[in-house]
mmCIF file of C-alpha atoms in Angstrom:
data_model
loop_
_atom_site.group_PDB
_atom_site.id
_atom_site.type_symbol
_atom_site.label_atom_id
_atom_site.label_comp_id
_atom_site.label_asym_id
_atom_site.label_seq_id
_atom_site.Cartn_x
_atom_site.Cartn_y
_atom_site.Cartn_z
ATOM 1 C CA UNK L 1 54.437 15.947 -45.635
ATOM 2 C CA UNK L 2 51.206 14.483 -44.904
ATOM 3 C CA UNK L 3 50.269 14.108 -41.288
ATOM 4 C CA UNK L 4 48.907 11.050 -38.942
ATOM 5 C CA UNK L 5 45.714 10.168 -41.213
ATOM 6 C CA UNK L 6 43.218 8.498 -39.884
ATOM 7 C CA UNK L 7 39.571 6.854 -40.824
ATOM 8 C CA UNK L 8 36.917 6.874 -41.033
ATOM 9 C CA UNK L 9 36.278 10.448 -38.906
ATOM 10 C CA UNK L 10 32.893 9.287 -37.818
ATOM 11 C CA UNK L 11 31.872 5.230 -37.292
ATOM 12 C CA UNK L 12 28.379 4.015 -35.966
ATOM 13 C CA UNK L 13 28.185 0.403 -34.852
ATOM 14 C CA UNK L 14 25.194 -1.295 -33.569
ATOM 15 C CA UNK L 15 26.210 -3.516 -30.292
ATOM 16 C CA UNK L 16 27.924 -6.436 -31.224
ATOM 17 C CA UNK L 17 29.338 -5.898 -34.577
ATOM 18 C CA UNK L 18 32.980 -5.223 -35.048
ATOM 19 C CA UNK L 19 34.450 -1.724 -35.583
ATOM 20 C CA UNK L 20 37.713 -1.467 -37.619
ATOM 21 C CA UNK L 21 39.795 1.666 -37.192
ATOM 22 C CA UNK L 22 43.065 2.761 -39.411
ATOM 23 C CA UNK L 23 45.813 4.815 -38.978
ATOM 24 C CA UNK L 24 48.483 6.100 -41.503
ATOM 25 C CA UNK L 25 51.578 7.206 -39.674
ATOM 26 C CA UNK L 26 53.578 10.816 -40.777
ATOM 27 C CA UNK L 27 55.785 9.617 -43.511
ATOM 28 C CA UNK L 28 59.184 8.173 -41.856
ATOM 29 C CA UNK L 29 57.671 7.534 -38.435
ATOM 30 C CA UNK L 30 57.588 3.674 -36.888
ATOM 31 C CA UNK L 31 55.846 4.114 -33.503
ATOM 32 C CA UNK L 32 52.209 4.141 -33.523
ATOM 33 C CA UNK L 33 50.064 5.061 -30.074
ATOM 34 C CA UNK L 34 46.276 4.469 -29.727
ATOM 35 C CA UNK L 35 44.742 6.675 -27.154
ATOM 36 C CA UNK L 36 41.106 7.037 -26.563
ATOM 37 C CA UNK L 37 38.722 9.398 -25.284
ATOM 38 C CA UNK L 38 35.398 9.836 -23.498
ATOM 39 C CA UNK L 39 33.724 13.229 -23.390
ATOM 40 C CA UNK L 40 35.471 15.551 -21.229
ATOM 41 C CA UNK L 41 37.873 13.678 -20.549
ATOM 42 C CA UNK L 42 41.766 12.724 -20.549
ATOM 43 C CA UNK L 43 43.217 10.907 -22.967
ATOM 44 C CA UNK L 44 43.638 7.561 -22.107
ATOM 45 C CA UNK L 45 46.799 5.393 -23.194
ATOM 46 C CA UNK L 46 45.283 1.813 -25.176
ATOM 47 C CA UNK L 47 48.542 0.629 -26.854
ATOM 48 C CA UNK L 48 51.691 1.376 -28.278
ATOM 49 C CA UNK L 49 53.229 -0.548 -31.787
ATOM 50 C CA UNK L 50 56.581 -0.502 -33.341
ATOM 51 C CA UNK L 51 56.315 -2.189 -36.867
ATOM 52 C CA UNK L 52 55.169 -5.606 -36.297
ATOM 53 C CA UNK L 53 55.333 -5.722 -32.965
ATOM 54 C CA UNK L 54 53.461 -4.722 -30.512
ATOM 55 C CA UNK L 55 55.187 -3.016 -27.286
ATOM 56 C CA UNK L 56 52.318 -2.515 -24.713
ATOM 57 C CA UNK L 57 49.338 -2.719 -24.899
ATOM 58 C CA UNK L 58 49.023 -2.619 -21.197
ATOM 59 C CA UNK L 59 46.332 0.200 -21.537
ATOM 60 C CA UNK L 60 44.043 -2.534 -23.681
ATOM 61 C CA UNK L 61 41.191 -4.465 -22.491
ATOM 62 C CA UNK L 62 42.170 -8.165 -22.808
ATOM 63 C CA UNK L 63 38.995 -8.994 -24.398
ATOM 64 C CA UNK L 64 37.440 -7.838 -27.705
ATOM 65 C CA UNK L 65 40.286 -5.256 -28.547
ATOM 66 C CA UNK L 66 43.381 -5.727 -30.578
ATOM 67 C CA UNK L 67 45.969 -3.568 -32.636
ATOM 68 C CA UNK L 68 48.296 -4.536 -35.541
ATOM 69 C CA UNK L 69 50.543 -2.774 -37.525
ATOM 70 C CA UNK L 70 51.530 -4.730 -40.270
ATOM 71 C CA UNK L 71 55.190 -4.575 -42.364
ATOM 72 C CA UNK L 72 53.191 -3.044 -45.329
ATOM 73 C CA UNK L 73 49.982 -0.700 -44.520
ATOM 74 C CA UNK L 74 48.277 1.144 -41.977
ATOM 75 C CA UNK L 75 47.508 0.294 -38.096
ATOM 76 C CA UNK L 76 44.322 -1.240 -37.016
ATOM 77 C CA UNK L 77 42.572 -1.220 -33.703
ATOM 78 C CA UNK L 78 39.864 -3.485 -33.835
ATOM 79 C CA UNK L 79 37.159 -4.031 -31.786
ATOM 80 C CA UNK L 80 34.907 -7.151 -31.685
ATOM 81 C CA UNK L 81 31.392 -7.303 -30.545
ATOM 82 C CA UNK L 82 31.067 -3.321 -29.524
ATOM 83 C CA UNK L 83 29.226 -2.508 -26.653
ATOM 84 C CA UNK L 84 27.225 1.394 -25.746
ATOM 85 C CA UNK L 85 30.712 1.701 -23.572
ATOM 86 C CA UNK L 86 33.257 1.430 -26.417
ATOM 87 C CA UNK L 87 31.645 5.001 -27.602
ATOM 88 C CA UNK L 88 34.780 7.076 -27.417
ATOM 89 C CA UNK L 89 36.779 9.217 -29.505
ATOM 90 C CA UNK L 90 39.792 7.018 -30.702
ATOM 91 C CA UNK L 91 43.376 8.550 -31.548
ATOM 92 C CA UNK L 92 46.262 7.443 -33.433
ATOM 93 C CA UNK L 93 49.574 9.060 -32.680
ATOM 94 C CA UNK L 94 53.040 8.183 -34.606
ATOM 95 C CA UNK L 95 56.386 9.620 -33.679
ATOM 96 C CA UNK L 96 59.879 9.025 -35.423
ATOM 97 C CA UNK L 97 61.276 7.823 -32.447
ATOM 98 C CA UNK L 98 60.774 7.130 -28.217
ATOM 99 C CA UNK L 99 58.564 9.624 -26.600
ATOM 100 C CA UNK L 100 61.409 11.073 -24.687
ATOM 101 C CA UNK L 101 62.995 12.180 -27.703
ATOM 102 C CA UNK L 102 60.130 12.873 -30.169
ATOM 103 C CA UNK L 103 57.063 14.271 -29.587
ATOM 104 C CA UNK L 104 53.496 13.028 -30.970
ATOM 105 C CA UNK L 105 51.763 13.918 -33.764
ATOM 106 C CA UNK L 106 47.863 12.761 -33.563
ATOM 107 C CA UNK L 107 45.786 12.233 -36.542
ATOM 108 C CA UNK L 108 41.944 14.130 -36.154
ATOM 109 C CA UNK L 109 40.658 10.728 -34.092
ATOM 110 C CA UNK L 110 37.799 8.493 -35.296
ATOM 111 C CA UNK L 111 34.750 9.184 -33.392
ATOM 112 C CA UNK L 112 32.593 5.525 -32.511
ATOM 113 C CA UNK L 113 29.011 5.734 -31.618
ATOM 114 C CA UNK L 114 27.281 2.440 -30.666
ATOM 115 C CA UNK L 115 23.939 2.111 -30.638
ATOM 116 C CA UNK I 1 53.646 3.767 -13.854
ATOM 117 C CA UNK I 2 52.677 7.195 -12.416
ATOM 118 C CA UNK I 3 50.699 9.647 -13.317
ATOM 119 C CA UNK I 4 50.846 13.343 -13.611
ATOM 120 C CA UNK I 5 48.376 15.428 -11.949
ATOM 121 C CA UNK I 6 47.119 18.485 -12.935
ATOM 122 C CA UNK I 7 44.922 21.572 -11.837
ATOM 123 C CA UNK I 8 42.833 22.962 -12.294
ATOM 124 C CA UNK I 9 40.677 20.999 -13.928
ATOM 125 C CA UNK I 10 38.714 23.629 -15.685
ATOM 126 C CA UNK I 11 39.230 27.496 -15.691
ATOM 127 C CA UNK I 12 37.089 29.988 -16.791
ATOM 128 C CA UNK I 13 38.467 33.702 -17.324
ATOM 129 C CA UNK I 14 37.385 37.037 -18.621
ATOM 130 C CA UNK I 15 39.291 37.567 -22.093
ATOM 131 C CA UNK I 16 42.466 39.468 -21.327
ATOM 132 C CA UNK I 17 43.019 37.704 -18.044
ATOM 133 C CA UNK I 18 45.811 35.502 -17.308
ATOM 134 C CA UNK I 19 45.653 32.011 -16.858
ATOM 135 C CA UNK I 20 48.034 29.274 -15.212
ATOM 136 C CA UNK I 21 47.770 25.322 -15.399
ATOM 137 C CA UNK I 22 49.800 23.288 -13.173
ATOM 138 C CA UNK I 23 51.187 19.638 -13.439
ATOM 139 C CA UNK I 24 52.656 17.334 -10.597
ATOM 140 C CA UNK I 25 54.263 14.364 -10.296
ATOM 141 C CA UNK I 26 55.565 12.213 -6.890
ATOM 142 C CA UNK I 27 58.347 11.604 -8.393
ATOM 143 C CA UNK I 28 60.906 13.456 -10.401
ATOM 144 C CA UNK I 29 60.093 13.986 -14.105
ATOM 145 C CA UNK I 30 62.647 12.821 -16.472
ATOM 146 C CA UNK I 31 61.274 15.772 -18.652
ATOM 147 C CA UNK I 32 57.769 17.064 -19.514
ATOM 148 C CA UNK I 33 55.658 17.270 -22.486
ATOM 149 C CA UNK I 34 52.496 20.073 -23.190
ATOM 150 C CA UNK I 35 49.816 19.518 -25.793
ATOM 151 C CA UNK I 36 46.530 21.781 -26.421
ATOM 152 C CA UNK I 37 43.238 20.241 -27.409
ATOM 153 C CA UNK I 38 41.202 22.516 -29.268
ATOM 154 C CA UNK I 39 36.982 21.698 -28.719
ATOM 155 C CA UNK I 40 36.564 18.768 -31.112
ATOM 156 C CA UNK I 41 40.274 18.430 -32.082
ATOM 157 C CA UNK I 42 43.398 16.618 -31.528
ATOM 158 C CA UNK I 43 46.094 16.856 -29.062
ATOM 159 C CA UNK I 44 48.834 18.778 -30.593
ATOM 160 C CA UNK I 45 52.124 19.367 -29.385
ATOM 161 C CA UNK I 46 53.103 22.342 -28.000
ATOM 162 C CA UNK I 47 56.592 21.786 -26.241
ATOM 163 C CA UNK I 48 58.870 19.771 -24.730
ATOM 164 C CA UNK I 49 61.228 20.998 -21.220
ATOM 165 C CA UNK I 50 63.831 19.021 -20.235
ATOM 166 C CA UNK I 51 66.535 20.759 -17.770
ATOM 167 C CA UNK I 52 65.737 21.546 -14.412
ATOM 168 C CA UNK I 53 64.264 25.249 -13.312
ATOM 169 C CA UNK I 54 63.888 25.509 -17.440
ATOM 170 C CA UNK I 55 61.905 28.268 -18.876
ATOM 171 C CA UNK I 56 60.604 28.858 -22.286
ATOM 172 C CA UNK I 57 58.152 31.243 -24.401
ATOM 173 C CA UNK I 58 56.129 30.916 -27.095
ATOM 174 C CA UNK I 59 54.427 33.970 -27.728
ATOM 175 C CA UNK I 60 52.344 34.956 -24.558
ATOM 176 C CA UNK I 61 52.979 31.584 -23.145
ATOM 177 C CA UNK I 62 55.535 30.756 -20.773
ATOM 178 C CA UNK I 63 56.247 27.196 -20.015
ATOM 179 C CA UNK I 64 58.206 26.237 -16.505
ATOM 180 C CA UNK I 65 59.499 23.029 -15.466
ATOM 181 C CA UNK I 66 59.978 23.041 -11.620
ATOM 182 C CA UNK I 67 64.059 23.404 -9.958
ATOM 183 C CA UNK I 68 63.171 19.311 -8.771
ATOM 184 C CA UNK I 69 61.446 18.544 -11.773
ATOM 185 C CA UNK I 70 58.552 17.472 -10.042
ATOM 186 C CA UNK I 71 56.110 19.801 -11.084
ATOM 187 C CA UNK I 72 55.785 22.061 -14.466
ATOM 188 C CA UNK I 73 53.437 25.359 -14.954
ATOM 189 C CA UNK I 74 52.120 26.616 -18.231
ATOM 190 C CA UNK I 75 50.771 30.091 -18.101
ATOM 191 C CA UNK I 76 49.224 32.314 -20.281
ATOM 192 C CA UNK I 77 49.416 36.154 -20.492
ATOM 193 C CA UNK I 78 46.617 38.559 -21.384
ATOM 194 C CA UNK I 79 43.843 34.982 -22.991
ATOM 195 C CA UNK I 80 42.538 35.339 -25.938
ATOM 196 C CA UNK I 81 39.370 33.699 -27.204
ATOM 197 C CA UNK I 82 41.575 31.411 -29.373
ATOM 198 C CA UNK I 83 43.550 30.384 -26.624
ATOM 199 C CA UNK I 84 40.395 28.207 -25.750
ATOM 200 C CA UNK I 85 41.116 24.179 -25.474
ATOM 201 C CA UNK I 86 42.347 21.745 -23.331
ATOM 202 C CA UNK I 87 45.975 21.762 -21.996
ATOM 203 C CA UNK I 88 47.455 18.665 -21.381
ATOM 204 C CA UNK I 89 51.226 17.723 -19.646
ATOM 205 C CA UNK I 90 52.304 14.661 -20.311
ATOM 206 C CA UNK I 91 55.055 12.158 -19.213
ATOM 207 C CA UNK I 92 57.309 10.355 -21.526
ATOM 208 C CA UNK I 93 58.104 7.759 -19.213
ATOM 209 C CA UNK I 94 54.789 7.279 -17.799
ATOM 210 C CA UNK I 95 54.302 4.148 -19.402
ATOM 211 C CA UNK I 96 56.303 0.416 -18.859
ATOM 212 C CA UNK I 97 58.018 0.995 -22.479
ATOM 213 C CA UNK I 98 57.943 4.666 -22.358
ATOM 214 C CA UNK I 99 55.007 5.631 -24.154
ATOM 215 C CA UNK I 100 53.643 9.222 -22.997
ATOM 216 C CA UNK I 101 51.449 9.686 -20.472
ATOM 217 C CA UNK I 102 49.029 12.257 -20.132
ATOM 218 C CA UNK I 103 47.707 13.991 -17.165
ATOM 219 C CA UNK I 104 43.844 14.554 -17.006
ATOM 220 C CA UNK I 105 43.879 18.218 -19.086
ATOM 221 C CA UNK I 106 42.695 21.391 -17.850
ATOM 222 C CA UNK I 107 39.909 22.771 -19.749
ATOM 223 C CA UNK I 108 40.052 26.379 -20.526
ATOM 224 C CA UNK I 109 37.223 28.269 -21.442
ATOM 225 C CA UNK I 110 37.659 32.474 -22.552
ATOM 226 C CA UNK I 111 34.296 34.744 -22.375
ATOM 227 C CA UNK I 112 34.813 37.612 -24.927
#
């Protein structure tokens, strides 16, 4: 059983062109997290999708970022017009059901560099 | 929603020595999640504790979850260099919809 696959591993963006990230859930799972990361630090929550639907994205900034995750195919976080700040570590985490029942599984991340 | 707390934020021990991470929350914990971040990995799960005063092992680690599930301890007997990583408790109800939050790691480093 394959896990949480993500691409690509590494992505450099100049500022202001778009960066499109993907992420495969584990076979059978429906909710799909996006966390990201700064260097040494926490993991911080971005946005949480259920097939179709998005169910908070309260951890999202309003502008230039948005998530999908379509019927058929893999979850997107995309991010318009990057800027040196959206340099992170970004990862996808799927789970078969609630948090408080299931626990995550994260892909290996997708690491952005803008320059 | 809240937030979990944890410290310390970084440890540094002597191979051999034990080592304890500690998570707290102002209010009571519906039940507590760990992960461990390896240096340039993911998060990956580690446990889950649910009842109140709740113990459990895995190997030479021994995970506690506090008698008014406020707080939760993860401790580690006797490090080892591959115990090195980030440990991470997280809250499954952090979040409006219940999406897991995570406290702020502590970073564990083991010198050989």
């Amino acid at each position: 059983n394959a896990g949480v696959m993500q691409n690509p591993r590494h992505l450099v963006r100049r500022r202001g062109q778009e960066a499109r990230l993907r992420c495969s859930p584990m076979k059978g799972h429906s909710h799909v997290y996006w966390y990201r990361q700064l260097p040494e630090e926490g993991l911080k929550f971005m946005v949480y999708l259920q097939k179709e639907n998005i169910i908070d994205e309260s951890g999202m900034p309003k502008e230039r970022f948005s998530a999908e995750f379509p019927k058929e195919g893999p979850s997107i976080l995309r991010i318009q017009q990057v800027v040196r700040g959206d340099s992170a570590a970004y990862f996808c985490a799927s789970s078969l059901g609630r948090t408080y029942n299931s626990p995550l599984h994260f892909g290996n991340g997708t690491r952005l560099t803008v320059t | 929603g809240q937030q979990v707390m944890q410290i310390p934020q970084y440890q540094h021990v002597q191979e051999g020595e034990d080592f304890t991470t500690y998570c707290n929350s102002s209010t009571t914990l519906s039940n507590i999640q760990w992960y461990k971040q390896r240096p340039g990995g993911h998060p990956v799960f580690l446990i889950q504790l649910v009842k109140s005063g709740e113990v459990k092992k895995q190997k030479r680690l021994t995970f506690q979850f506090g008698e008014a599930k406020k707080n939760s301890s993860l401790h580690i007997t006797a490090t080892q260099t591959t115990d090195v990583g980030t440990y991470f408790c997280a809250d499954p109800y952090g979040g409006s919809q219940g999406n897991l939050i995570f406290g702020k790691g502590t970073k564990l480093s083991v010198k050989p």
